[in-house]
Coordinates of C-alpha atoms in Angstrom, one line a residue:
X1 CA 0.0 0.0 0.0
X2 CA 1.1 3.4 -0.6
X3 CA -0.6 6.7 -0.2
X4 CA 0.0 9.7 -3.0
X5 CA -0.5 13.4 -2.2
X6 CA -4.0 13.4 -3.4
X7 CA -5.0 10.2 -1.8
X8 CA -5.5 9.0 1.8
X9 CA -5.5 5.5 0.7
X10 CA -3.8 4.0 -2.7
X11 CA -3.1 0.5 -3.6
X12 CA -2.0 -0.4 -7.4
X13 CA -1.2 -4.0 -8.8
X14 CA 0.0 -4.0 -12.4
X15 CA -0.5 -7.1 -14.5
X16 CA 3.4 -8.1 -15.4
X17 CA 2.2 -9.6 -18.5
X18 CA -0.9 -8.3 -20.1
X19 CA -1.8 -9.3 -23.3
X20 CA -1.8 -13.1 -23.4
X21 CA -5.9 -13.5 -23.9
X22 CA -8.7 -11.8 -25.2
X23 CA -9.3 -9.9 -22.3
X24 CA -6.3 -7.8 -21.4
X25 CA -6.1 -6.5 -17.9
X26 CA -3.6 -3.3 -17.5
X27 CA -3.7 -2.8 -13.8
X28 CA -6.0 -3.1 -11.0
X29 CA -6.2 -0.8 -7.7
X30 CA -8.2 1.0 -4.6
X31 CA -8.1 3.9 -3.7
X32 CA -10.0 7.1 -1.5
X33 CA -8.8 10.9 -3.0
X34 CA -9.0 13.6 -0.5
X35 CA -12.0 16.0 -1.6
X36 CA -12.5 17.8 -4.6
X37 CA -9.2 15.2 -6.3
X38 CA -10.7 15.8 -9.8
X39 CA -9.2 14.0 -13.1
X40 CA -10.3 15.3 -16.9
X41 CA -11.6 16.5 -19.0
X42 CA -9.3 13.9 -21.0
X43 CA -9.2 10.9 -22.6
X44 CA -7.9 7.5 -22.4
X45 CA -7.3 4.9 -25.2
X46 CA -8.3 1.8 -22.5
X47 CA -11.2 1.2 -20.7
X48 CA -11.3 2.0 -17.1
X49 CA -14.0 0.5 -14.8
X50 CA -14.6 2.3 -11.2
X51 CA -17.1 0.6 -8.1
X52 CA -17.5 3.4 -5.5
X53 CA -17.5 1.3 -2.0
X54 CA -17.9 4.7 -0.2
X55 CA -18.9 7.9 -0.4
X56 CA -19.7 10.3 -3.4
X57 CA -18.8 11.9 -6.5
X58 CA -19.4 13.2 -9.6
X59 CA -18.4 11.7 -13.1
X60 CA -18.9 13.3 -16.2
X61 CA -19.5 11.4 -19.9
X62 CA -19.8 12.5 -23.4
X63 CA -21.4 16.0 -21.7
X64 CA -23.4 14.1 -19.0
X65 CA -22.8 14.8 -15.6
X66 CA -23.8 11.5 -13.4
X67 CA -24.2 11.5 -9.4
X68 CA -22.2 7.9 -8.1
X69 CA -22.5 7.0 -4.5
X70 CA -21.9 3.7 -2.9
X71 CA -22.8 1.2 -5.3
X72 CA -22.4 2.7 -8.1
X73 CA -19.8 1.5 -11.2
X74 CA -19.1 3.8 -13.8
X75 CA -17.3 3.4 -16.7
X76 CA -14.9 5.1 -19.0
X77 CA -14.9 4.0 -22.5
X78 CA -12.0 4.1 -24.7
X79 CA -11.8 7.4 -26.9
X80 CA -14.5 9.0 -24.9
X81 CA -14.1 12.3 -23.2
X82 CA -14.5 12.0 -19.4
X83 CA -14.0 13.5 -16.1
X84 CA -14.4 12.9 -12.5
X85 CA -14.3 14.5 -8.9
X86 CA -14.7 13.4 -5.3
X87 CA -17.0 15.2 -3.4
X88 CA -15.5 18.1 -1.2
X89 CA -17.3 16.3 2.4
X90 CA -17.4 12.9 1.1
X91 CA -14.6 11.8 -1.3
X92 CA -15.5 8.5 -2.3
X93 CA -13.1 5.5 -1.8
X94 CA -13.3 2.8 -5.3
X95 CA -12.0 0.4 -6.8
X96 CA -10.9 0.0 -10.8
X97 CA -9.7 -2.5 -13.1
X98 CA -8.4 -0.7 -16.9
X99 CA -8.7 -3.1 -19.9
X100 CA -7.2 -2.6 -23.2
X101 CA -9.2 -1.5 -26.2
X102 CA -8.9 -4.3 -28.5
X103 CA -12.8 -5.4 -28.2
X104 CA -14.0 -3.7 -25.5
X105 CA -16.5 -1.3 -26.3
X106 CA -18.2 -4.5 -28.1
X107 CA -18.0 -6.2 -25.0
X108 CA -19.3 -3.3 -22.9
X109 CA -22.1 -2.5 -25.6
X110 CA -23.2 -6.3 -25.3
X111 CA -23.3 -5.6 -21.6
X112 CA -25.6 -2.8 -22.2
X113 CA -22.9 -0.2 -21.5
X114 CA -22.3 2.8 -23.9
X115 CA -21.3 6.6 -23.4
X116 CA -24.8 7.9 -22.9
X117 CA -25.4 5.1 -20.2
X118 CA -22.4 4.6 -18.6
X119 CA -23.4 3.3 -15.2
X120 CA -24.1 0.2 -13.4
X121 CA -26.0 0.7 -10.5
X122 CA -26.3 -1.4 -7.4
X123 CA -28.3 -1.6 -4.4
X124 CA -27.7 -4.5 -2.1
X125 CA -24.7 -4.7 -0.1
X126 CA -24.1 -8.7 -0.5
X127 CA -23.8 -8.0 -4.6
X128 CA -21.6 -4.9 -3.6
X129 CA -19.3 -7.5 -1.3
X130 CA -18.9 -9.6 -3.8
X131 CA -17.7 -7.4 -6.5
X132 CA -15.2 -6.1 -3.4
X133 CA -13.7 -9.4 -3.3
X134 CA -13.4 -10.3 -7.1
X135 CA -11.4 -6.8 -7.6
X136 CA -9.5 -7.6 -4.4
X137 CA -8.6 -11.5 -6.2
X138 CA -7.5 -9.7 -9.2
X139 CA -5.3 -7.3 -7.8
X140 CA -3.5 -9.2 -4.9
X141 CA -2.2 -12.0 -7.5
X142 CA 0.1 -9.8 -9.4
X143 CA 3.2 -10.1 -8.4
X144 CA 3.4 -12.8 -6.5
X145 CA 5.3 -15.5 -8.7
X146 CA 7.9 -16.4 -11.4
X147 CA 5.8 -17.3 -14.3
X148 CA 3.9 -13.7 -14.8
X149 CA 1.7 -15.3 -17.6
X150 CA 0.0 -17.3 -15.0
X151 CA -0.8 -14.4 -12.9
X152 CA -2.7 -13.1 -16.5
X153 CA -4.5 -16.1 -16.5
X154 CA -5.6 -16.1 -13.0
X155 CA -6.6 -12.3 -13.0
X156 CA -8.4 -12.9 -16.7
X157 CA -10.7 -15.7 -14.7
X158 CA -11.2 -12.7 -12.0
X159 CA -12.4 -10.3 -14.6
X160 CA -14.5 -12.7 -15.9
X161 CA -16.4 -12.9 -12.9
X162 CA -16.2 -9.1 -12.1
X163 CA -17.9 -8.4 -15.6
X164 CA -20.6 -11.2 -15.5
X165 CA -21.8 -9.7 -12.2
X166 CA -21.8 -6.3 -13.2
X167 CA -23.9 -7.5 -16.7
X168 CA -26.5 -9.5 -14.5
X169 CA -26.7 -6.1 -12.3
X170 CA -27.3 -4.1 -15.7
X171 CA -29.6 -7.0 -17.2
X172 CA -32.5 -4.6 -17.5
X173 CA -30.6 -2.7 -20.1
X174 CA -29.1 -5.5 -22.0
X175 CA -29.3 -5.5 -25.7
X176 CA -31.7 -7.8 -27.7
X177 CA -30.7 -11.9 -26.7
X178 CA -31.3 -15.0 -28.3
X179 CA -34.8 -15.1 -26.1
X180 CA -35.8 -12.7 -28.3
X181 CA -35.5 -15.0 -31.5
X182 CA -38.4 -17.0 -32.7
X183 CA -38.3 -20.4 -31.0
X184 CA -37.8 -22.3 -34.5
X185 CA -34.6 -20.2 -35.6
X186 CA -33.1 -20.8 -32.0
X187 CA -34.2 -24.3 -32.2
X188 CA -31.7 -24.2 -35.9
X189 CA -29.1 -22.3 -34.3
X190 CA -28.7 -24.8 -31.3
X191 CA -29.0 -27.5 -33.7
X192 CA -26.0 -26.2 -35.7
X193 CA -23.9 -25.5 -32.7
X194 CA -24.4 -29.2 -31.3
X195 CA -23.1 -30.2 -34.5
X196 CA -20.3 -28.2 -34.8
X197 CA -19.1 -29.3 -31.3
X198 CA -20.3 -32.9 -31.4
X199 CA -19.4 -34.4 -34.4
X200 CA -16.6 -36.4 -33.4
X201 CA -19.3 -38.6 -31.8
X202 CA -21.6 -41.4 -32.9
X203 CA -24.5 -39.4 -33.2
X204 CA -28.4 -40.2 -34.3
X205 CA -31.3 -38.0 -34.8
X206 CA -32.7 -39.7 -31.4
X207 CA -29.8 -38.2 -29.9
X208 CA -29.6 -35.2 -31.3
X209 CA -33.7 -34.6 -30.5
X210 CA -33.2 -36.1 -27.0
X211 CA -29.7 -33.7 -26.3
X212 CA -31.7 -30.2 -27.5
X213 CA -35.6 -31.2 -26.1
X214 CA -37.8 -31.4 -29.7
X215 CA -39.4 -34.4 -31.0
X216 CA -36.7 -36.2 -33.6
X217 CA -40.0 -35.4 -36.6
X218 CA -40.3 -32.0 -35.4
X219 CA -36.2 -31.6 -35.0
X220 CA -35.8 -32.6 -39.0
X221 CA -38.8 -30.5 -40.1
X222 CA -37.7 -27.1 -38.7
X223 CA -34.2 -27.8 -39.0
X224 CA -34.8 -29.0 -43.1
X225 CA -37.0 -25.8 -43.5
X226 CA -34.1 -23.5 -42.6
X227 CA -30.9 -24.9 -44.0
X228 CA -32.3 -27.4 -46.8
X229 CA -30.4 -30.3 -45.1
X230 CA -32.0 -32.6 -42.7
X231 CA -29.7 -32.9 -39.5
X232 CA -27.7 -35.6 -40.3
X233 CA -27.0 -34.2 -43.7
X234 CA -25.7 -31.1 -42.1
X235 CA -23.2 -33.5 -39.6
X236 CA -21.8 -35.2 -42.8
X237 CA -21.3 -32.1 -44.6
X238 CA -19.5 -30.8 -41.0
X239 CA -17.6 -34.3 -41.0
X240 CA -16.4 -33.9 -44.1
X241 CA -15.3 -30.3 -44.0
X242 CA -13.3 -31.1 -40.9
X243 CA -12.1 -33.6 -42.9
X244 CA -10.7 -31.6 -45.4
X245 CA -8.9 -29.2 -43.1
X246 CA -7.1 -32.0 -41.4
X247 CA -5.6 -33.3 -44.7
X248 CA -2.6 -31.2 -44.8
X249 CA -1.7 -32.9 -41.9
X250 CA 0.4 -35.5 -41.3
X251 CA -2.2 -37.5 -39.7
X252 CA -3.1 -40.7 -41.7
X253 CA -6.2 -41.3 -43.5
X254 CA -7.2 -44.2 -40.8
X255 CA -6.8 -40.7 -38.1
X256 CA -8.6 -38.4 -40.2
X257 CA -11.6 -40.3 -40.2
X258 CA -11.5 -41.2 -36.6
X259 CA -10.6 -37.9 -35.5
X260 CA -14.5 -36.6 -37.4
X261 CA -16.7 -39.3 -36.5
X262 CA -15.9 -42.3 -38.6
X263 CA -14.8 -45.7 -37.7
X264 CA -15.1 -47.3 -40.9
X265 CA -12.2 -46.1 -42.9
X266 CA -14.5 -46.9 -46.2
X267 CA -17.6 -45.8 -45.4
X268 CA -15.4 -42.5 -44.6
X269 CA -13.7 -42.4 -47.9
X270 CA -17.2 -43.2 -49.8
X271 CA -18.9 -40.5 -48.1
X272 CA -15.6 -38.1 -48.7
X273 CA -15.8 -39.1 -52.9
X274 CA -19.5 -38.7 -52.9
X275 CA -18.9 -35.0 -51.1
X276 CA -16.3 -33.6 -53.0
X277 CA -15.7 -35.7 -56.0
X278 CA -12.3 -37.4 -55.1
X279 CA -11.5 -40.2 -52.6
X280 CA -9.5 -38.6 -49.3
X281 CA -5.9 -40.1 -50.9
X282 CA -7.2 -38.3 -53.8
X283 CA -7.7 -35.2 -52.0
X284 CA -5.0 -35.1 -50.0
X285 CA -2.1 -35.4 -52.6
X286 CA -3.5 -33.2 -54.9
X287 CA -3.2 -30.4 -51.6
X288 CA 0.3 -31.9 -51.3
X289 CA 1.1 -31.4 -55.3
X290 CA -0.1 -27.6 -55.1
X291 CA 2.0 -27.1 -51.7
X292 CA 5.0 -28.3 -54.1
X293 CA 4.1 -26.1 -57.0
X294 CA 4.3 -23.0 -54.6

């Protein structure tokens, strides 16, 4: 801990090797300025995340002046001009987090966070505790070992958390969600995604209909309607275009088929010919041939 001019209480812990995911923590801290500490009008090219604990303050956004008190997050946007200043009988003490830009404002948009509603707000002091202790998890494990990567990955889990809780306390003004899409085009979309994930297995249209809830008639229908494939079409035409991708490996033809669902080496290479026009030997020297030409 350490205490600035400006501050009666300051605590900083700097993330010794930001960068390594898609979330990129900078630095996290606490601190309580002594009143009237003002920052701004500036800007910042990261995000910076504030949870006043105590006390008051003002915080200005894109021209709008917002009153925070305990409870309160608010948050300053990449590019955006911003300023804020303790109050002058009640300084407030907070804590912060900054992220890096790359993908942020997307993130914060999907969180229902923009620079005309910059503020979380909450109200009950067990969700205020338990935002405390996820910033106080992030911050204390800089620092504190010889591999600083795994201090990213532990404070990235951290941040995780911090941002799901403050998205469930702004759920009122999330955007638009998949609840919002007609019950046959989520029933496709889940249908897809199964697929995609799934298709290494030994799969049926009983399983698939048991796995996602619909009736295996009902599952082909909709699913048929949307895509023009029944379901089983769509996991062959998945099989096979993982298939593909895998043959400028150096995995056999016997592992490529295994490796997407097939353990008849055969019926693979039949379904592969019928698919793209050449048997997976086929396929897979002629990619070989125009790696050699290049």
């Amino acid at each position: 801990m350490s205490i600035l001019p400006d501050h009666t209480l300051y605590t900083i812990g700097m993330n010794p090797s930001p960068g390594g995911h898609d979330l990129n923590i900078l630095f996290s801290g606490e601190g309580t300025p002594v009143p009237r500490h003002k920052i701004g009008p500036i800007i910042h090219d990261y995000c910076l995340i504030h949870t006043v604990l105590t006390g008051q303050g003002v915080f200005e956004c894109a021209g709008t002046v917002h009153h925070c008190r305990a409870g309160d997050t608010f948050v300053i946007l990449p590019g955006v001009l911003f300023s804020y200043e303790a109050d002058d009988r009640n300084p407030w003490h907070y804590n912060w987090v900054a992220l890096q830009e790359k993908g942020t404002n997307l993130l914060l948009a999907d969180m229902g966070v923009t620079p005309a509603r910059p503020i979380i707000r909450c109200t009950e002091e067990t969700e205020l505790n338990a935002l405390v202790e996820m910033y106080r998890h992030l911050r204390l494990g800089f620092n504190q070992s010889d591999h600083p990567w795994l201090e990213d990955l532990q404070a990235s889990g951290w941040l995780r958390l911090l941002l799901h809780k403050l998205a469930m306390l702004n759920r009122e003004f999330l955007p638009s969600s998949s609840n919002d899409v007609p019950d046959i085009e989520r029933g496709v979309r889940q249908t897809e995604r199964w697929i995609s994930t799934q298709y290494h297995q030994q799969l049926s249209i009983d399983q698939m209909a048991k796995a996602l809830g619909y009736h295996r008639a009902h599952l082909s229908k909709m699913f048929k309607q949307h895509t023009g494939l029944s379901p089983m079409q769509y996991l062959m035409k998945v099989r096979i275009e993982k298939a593909k991708s895998l043959m400028r490996s150096s995995f056999s033809i016997h592992e490529i088929a295994s490796s997407v669902g097939f353990n008849d080496a055969l019926y693979f290479s039949k379904q592969f010919r019928k698919w793209t026009g050449m048997t997976p030997s086929e396929y897979k020297y002629s990619l070989e041939k125009s790696s050699n030409k290049t």
